[in-house]
GROMACS .gro file of C-alpha atoms in nm:
model
  168
    1UNK     CA    1  -3.485  -1.555  -1.755
    2UNK     CA    2  -3.232  -1.392  -1.519
    3UNK     CA    3  -3.482  -1.162  -1.349
    4UNK     CA    4  -3.705  -1.450  -1.276
    5UNK     CA    5  -3.429  -1.649  -1.122
    6UNK     CA    6  -3.320  -1.351  -0.906
    7UNK     CA    7  -3.670  -1.293  -0.793
    8UNK     CA    8  -3.716  -1.662  -0.712
    9UNK     CA    9  -3.383  -1.662  -0.515
   10UNK     CA   10  -3.470  -1.338  -0.317
   11UNK     CA   11  -3.811  -1.508  -0.213
   12UNK     CA   12  -3.671  -1.833  -0.125
   13UNK     CA   13  -3.334  -1.761   0.016
   14UNK     CA   14  -3.313  -1.510   0.320
   15UNK     CA   15  -2.932  -1.481   0.322
   16UNK     CA   16  -2.934  -1.393  -0.050
   17UNK     CA   17  -3.189  -1.111   0.016
   18UNK     CA   18  -2.996  -0.979   0.297
   19UNK     CA   19  -2.660  -1.002   0.108
   20UNK     CA   20  -2.819  -0.836  -0.190
   21UNK     CA   21  -2.971  -0.555   0.025
   22UNK     CA   22  -2.641  -0.495   0.193
   23UNK     CA   23  -2.447  -0.472  -0.137
   24UNK     CA   24  -2.712  -0.244  -0.271
   25UNK     CA   25  -2.691  -0.010   0.027
   26UNK     CA   26  -2.306  -0.010   0.001
   27UNK     CA   27  -2.294   0.069  -0.363
   28UNK     CA   28  -2.571   0.323  -0.331
   29UNK     CA   29  -2.393   0.502  -0.053
   30UNK     CA   30  -2.053   0.488  -0.249
   31UNK     CA   31  -2.235   0.629  -0.555
   32UNK     CA   32  -2.379   0.921  -0.347
   33UNK     CA   33  -2.072   0.987  -0.138
   34UNK     CA   34  -1.762   0.866  -0.330
   35UNK     CA   35  -1.426   0.870  -0.151
   36UNK     CA   36  -1.300   1.131  -0.421
   37UNK     CA   37  -1.525   1.400  -0.261
   38UNK     CA   38  -1.400   1.334   0.097
   39UNK     CA   39  -1.160   1.580   0.267
   40UNK     CA   40  -0.875   1.336   0.286
   41UNK     CA   41  -0.888   1.227  -0.067
   42UNK     CA   42  -0.555   1.384  -0.226
   43UNK     CA   43  -0.591   1.680  -0.008
   44UNK     CA   44  -0.320   1.908  -0.137
   45UNK     CA   45  -0.264   2.091   0.189
   46UNK     CA   46  -0.246   1.765   0.395
   47UNK     CA   47  -0.012   1.614   0.116
   48UNK     CA   48   0.221   1.925   0.120
   49UNK     CA   49   0.238   1.885   0.504
   50UNK     CA   50   0.325   1.508   0.469
   51UNK     CA   51   0.620   1.584   0.220
   52UNK     CA   52   0.756   1.834   0.474
   53UNK     CA   53   0.793   1.586   0.749
   54UNK     CA   54   1.157   1.483   0.835
   55UNK     CA   55   1.058   1.121   0.755
   56UNK     CA   56   0.958   1.213   0.399
   57UNK     CA   57   1.288   1.369   0.315
   58UNK     CA   58   1.442   1.033   0.205
   59UNK     CA   59   1.163   1.009  -0.060
   60UNK     CA   60   1.236   1.356  -0.211
   61UNK     CA   61   1.474   1.379  -0.504
   62UNK     CA   62   1.737   1.623  -0.400
   63UNK     CA   63   1.790   1.757  -0.748
   64UNK     CA   64   1.431   1.795  -0.866
   65UNK     CA   65   1.256   1.826  -0.532
   66UNK     CA   66   1.003   1.581  -0.652
   67UNK     CA   67   0.880   1.273  -0.465
   68UNK     CA   68   1.047   0.950  -0.551
   69UNK     CA   69   0.740   0.756  -0.455
   70UNK     CA   70   0.610   0.523  -0.706
   71UNK     CA   71   0.261   0.383  -0.701
   72UNK     CA   72   0.181   0.021  -0.815
   73UNK     CA   73   0.071   0.027  -1.184
   74UNK     CA   74  -0.214  -0.184  -1.096
   75UNK     CA   75  -0.348  -0.439  -0.833
   76UNK     CA   76  -0.099  -0.717  -0.757
   77UNK     CA   77   0.214  -0.512  -0.812
   78UNK     CA   78   0.240  -0.380  -0.454
   79UNK     CA   79   0.564  -0.582  -0.355
   80UNK     CA   80   0.768  -0.487  -0.642
   81UNK     CA   81   0.635  -0.114  -0.612
   82UNK     CA   82   0.733  -0.106  -0.251
   83UNK     CA   83   1.083  -0.262  -0.336
   84UNK     CA   84   1.121   0.020  -0.608
   85UNK     CA   85   1.041   0.302  -0.356
   86UNK     CA   86   1.275   0.188  -0.100
   87UNK     CA   87   1.560   0.138  -0.350
   88UNK     CA   88   1.492   0.485  -0.500
   89UNK     CA   89   1.492   0.640  -0.162
   90UNK     CA   90   1.836   0.490  -0.102
   91UNK     CA   91   1.958   0.680  -0.414
   92UNK     CA   92   1.955   0.372  -0.645
   93UNK     CA   93   1.938   0.455  -1.010
   94UNK     CA   94   1.637   0.327  -1.196
   95UNK     CA   95   1.862   0.141  -1.429
   96UNK     CA   96   1.946  -0.132  -1.173
   97UNK     CA   97   1.607  -0.133  -1.000
   98UNK     CA   98   1.394  -0.420  -1.132
   99UNK     CA   99   1.066  -0.322  -1.305
  100UNK     CA  100   0.735  -0.364  -1.135
  101UNK     CA  101   0.587  -0.706  -1.175
  102UNK     CA  102   0.271  -0.875  -1.092
  103UNK     CA  103   0.270  -1.147  -0.837
  104UNK     CA  104   0.245  -1.243  -0.471
  105UNK     CA  105   0.407  -1.000  -0.231
  106UNK     CA  106   0.706  -1.198  -0.085
  107UNK     CA  107   0.889  -0.969   0.167
  108UNK     CA  108   1.167  -1.229   0.226
  109UNK     CA  109   1.263  -1.229  -0.126
  110UNK     CA  110   1.247  -0.856  -0.198
  111UNK     CA  111   1.421  -0.779   0.132
  112UNK     CA  112   1.700  -1.015   0.017
  113UNK     CA  113   1.712  -0.840  -0.309
  114UNK     CA  114   1.732  -0.490  -0.164
  115UNK     CA  115   2.026  -0.606   0.051
  116UNK     CA  116   2.191  -0.753  -0.265
  117UNK     CA  117   2.155  -0.422  -0.443
  118UNK     CA  118   2.280  -0.239  -0.151
  119UNK     CA  119   2.605  -0.455  -0.144
  120UNK     CA  120   2.660  -0.402  -0.517
  121UNK     CA  121   2.642  -0.020  -0.431
  122UNK     CA  122   2.875  -0.074  -0.132
  123UNK     CA  123   2.595   0.025   0.114
  124UNK     CA  124   2.532  -0.155   0.437
  125UNK     CA  125   2.162  -0.244   0.417
  126UNK     CA  126   1.960  -0.444   0.674
  127UNK     CA  127   1.595  -0.537   0.666
  128UNK     CA  128   1.339  -0.642   0.924
  129UNK     CA  129   0.996  -0.784   0.840
  130UNK     CA  130   0.724  -0.731   1.098
  131UNK     CA  131   0.457  -0.985   1.033
  132UNK     CA  132   0.088  -0.966   1.098
  133UNK     CA  133   0.093  -1.190   1.399
  134UNK     CA  134   0.261  -0.928   1.629
  135UNK     CA  135   0.064  -0.725   1.888
  136UNK     CA  136  -0.048  -0.387   1.779
  137UNK     CA  137   0.190  -0.231   2.048
  138UNK     CA  138   0.492  -0.413   1.895
  139UNK     CA  139   0.381  -0.301   1.546
  140UNK     CA  140   0.344   0.054   1.648
  141UNK     CA  141   0.670   0.039   1.849
  142UNK     CA  142   0.855  -0.082   1.548
  143UNK     CA  143   0.717   0.201   1.337
  144UNK     CA  144   0.801   0.469   1.584
  145UNK     CA  145   1.164   0.345   1.623
  146UNK     CA  146   1.192   0.334   1.234
  147UNK     CA  147   1.061   0.701   1.201
  148UNK     CA  148   1.333   0.811   1.462
  149UNK     CA  149   1.599   0.709   1.211
  150UNK     CA  150   1.668   0.914   0.893
  151UNK     CA  151   1.830   0.606   0.763
  152UNK     CA  152   1.532   0.372   0.804
  153UNK     CA  153   1.275   0.302   0.536
  154UNK     CA  154   0.944   0.158   0.601
  155UNK     CA  155   0.735  -0.037   0.348
  156UNK     CA  156   0.387  -0.146   0.453
  157UNK     CA  157   0.218  -0.403   0.252
  158UNK     CA  158  -0.117  -0.562   0.348
  159UNK     CA  159  -0.371  -0.809   0.207
  160UNK     CA  160  -0.677  -0.599   0.111
  161UNK     CA  161  -0.922  -0.866   0.159
  162UNK     CA  162  -0.819  -0.913   0.522
  163UNK     CA  163  -0.892  -0.548   0.587
  164UNK     CA  164  -1.211  -0.508   0.383
  165UNK     CA  165  -1.349  -0.845   0.432
  166UNK     CA  166  -1.398  -0.930   0.070
  167UNK     CA  167  -1.198  -0.996  -0.259
  168UNK     CA  168  -1.222  -0.773  -0.552
   0.00000   0.00000   0.00000
């Protein structure tokens, strides 16, 4: 029954046909040419160069020489993963850093939490949130100023659907 319904829908609904064709093209192209085969996908040489940059030094464990970066354990954990990376880069022990948890990214709350943990450790920590309604030039200027300071940490979270145009 499903193939009949799909065939009927494709014949009678032009937007359905167009959307289905676009999706098929997208999936077919991704299947033939997956991002894992692209030059930029976990390119060891490029990653090595990245970790040698001055701005990356704060994210390298001084004892083990291993990155302190932690990736989100699954979709929806980006805010807490970002918070953990920033706190680790400030030298915070994993014991006092909250575990990753699923939920809406709320920068105001985790910035406050980063400052609270900093106070507990007798560190002066300030945060600044640059929201998506600023101009590109202002956003870029803020990143450049941050990268000029070895004491600055930059966390960048974004809503994927806004970048890709679809959920999922």
